[in-house]
Coordinates of C-alpha atoms in Angstrom, one line a residue:
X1 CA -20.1 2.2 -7.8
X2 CA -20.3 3.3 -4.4
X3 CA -19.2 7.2 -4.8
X4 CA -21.4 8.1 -8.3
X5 CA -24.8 6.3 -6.6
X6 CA -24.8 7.4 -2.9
X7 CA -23.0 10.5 -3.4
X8 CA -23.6 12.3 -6.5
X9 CA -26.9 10.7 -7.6
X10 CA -30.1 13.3 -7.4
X11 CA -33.2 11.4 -7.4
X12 CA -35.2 14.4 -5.0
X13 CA -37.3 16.1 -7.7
X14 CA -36.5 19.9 -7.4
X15 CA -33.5 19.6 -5.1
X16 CA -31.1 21.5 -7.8
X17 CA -34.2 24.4 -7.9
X18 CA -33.3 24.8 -3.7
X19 CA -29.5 25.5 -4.4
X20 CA -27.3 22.0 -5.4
X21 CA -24.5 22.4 -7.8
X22 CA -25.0 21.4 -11.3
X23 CA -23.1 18.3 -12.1
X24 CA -20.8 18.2 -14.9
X25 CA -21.4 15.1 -16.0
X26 CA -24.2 11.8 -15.4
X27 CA -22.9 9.8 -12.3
X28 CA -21.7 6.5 -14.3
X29 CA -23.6 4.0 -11.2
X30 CA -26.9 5.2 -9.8
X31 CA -28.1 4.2 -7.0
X32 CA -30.8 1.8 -8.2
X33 CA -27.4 0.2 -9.6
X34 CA -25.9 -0.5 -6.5
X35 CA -29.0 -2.0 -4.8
X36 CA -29.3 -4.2 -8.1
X37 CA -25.5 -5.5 -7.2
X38 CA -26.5 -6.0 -3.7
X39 CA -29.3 -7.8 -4.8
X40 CA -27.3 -9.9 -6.8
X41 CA -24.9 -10.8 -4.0
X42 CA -27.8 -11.8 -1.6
X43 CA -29.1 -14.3 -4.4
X44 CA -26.0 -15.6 -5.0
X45 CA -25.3 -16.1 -1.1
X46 CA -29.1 -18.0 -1.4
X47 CA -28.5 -20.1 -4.3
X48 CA -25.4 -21.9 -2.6
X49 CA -26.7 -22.2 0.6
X50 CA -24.1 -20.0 2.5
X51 CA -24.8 -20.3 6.4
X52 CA -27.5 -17.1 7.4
X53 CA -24.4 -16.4 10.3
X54 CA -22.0 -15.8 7.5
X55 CA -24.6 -13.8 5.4
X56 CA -25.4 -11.3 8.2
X57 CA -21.3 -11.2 8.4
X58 CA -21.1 -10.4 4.8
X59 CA -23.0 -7.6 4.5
X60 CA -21.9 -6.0 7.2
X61 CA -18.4 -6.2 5.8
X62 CA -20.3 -4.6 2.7
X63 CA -21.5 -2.1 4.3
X64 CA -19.0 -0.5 6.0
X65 CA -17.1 -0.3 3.0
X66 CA -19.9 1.5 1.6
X67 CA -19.5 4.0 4.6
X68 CA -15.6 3.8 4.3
X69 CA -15.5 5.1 0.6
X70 CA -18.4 7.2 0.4
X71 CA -17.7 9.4 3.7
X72 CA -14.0 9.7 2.0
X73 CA -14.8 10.9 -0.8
X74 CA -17.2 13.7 1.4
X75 CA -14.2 14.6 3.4
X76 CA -12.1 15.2 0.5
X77 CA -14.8 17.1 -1.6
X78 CA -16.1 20.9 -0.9
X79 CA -18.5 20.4 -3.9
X80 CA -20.4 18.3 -2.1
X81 CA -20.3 19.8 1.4
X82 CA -23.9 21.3 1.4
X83 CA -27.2 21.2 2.6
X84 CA -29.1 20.0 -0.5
X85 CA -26.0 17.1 -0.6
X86 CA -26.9 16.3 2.9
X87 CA -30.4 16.2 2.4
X88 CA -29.9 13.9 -0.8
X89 CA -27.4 11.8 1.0
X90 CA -29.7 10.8 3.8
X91 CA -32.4 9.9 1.0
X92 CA -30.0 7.7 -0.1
X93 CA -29.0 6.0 2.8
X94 CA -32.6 5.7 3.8
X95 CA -32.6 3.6 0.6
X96 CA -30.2 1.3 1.7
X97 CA -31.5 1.1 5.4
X98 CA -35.0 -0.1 3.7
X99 CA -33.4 -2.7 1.0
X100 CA -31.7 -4.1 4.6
X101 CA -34.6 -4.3 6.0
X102 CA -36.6 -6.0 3.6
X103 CA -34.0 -8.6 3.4
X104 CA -33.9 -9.1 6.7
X105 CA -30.5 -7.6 7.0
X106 CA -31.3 -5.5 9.8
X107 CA -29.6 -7.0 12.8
X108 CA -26.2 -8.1 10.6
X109 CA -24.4 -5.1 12.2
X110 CA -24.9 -3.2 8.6
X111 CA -27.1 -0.6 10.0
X112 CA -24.7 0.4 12.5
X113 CA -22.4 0.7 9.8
X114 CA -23.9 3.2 8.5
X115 CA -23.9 5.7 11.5
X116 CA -20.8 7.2 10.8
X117 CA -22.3 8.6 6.6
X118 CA -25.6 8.9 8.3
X119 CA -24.0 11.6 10.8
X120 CA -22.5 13.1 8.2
X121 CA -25.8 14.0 6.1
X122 CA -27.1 15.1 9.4
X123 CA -24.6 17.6 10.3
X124 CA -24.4 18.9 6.6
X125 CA -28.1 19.9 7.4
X126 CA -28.0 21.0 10.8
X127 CA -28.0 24.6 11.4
X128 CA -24.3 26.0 12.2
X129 CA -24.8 29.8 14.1
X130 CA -25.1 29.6 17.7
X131 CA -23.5 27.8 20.3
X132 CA -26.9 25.7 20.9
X133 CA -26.0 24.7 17.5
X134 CA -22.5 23.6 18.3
X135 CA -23.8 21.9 21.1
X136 CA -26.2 20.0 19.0
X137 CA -23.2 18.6 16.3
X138 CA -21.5 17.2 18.7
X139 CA -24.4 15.7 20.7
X140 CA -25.8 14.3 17.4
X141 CA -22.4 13.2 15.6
X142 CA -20.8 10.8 18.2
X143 CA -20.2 8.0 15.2
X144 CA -17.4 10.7 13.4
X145 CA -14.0 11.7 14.8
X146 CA -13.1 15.2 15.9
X147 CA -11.0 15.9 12.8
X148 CA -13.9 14.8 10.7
X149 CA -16.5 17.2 11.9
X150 CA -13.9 20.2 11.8
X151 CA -13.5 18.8 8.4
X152 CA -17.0 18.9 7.4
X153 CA -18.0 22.3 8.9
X154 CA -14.6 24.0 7.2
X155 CA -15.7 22.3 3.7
X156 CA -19.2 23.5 3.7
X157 CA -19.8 25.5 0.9
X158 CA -23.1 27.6 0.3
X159 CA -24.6 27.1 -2.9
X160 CA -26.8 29.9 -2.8
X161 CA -27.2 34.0 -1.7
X162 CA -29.5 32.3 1.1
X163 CA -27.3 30.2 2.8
X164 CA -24.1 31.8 4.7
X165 CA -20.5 30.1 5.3
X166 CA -19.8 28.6 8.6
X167 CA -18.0 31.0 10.6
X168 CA -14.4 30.2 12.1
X169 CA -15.8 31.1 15.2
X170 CA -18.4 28.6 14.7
X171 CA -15.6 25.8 13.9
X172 CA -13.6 27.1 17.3
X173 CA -16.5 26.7 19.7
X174 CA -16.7 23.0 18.3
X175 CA -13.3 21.9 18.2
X176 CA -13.5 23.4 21.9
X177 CA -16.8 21.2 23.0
X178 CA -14.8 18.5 21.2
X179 CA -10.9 19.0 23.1
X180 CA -12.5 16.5 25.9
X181 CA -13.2 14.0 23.7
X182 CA -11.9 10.4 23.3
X183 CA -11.4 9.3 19.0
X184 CA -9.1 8.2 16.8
X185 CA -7.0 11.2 15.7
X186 CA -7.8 10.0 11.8
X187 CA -9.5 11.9 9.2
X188 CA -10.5 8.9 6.9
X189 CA -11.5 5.7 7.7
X190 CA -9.8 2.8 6.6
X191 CA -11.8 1.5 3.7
X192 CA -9.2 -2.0 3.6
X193 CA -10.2 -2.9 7.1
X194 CA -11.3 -6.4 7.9
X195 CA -13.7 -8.0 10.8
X196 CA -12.8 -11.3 11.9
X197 CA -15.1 -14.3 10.1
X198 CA -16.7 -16.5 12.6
X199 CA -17.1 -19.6 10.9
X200 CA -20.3 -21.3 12.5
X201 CA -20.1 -24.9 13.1
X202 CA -23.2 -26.6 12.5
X203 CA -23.4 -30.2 12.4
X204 CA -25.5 -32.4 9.4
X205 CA -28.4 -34.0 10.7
X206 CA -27.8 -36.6 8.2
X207 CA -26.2 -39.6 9.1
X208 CA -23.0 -39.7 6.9
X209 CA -23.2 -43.9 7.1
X210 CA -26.2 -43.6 5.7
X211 CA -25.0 -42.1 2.4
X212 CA -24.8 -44.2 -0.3
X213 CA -21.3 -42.8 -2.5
X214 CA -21.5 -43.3 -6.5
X215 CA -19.5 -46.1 -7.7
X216 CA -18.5 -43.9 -10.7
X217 CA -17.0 -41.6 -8.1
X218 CA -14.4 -44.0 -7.8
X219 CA -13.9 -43.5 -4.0
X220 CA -13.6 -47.3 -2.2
X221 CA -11.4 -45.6 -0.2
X222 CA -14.1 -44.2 2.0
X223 CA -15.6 -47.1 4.5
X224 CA -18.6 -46.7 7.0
X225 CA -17.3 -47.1 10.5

């Protein structure tokens, strides 16, 4: 669901009149969609009493591999290396960040998850001419690799007579801000990786000899100490 809602979804009335490619097709998930399914997994989470430490844990596992597949897909796509997808990208993730929010989500670690797509939208809409420019990418863009923002600057595509193509001179005074600098050497990010689950422990305060056990459950075995 991930790719068709956050990616290719346009919601922003009059974006395609300011230069974004015409789609082919109707994404198949929209992005009210994918907010429904998240809904659906916090209610479920709810309804059998999963501990709030393991929720927060959860979504922050979700969310990364919402980052993980949808900044992918953007590094593997010039169609959707422009300023209008940037623009619509961050209007998407600003979705998210509020549906976090008003589950009280904010502090799982989910929002930091999203840094690296967030960075992303902002660099597809961040002006690429001078060297104050250059400068700015890779103050601003500290959540993507090296090879990623070489990646997203060499993809960018104008859409329109307005727009111009980011110069390979442009691309060289990056990569040389960036020689310094201390990242993975990985384009994509590795949408299969796992965090550790820390399983609270947090005791009843019910005493258990206190519990009266169905005779029908047919479990004498169990005697109060």
């Amino acid at each position: 669901m991930v790719v068709p809602a956050v990616l290719e979804s346009q919601t922003l009335w009059g974006l395609q009149a300011v230069g974004r490619r015409p789609q082919r097709r109707s994404p198949s998930h929209s992005l009210g969609g994918l907010i429904g399914r998240l809904d659906a997994v916090c209610r479920v989470t709810g309804e059998h009493g999963l501990e709030p430490q393991l929720v927060l844990q959860l979504f922050r596992h979700l969310f990364y591999r919402v980052t993980a597949w949808a900044l992918n897909h953007l590094l593997l796509r010039k169609d959707l290396c422009s300023w209008s997808t940037g623009l619509q990208l961050r209007f998407n993730i600003s979705q998210l960040e509020e549906w976090l929010r008003k589950q009280q989500l904010q502090h799982s670690g989910a929002l930091e998850a999203l840094q690296p797509l967030i960075q992303a939208a902002q660099l597809l809409q961040l002006s690429k001419k001078s060297p104050e420019d250059a400068e700015a990418i890779c103050k601003h863009c500290t959540e993507l690799s090296s090879q990623q923002i070489v990646k997203l600057l060499t993809l960018y595509s104008p859409v329109d007579e307005f727009e111009e193509r980011v110069s390979v001179a442009f691309i060289r005074t990056v990569q040389a801000k960036l020689k310094d600098r201390d990242d993975p050497n990985q384009l994509l990010m590795d949408s299969k990786r796992t965090f550790p689950l820390l399983i609270p422990y947090n005791p009843t305060p019910v005493p258990l000899d206190s519990i009266r056990v169905p005779s029908y459950l047919n479990l004498d075995f169990l005697i109060p100490l």
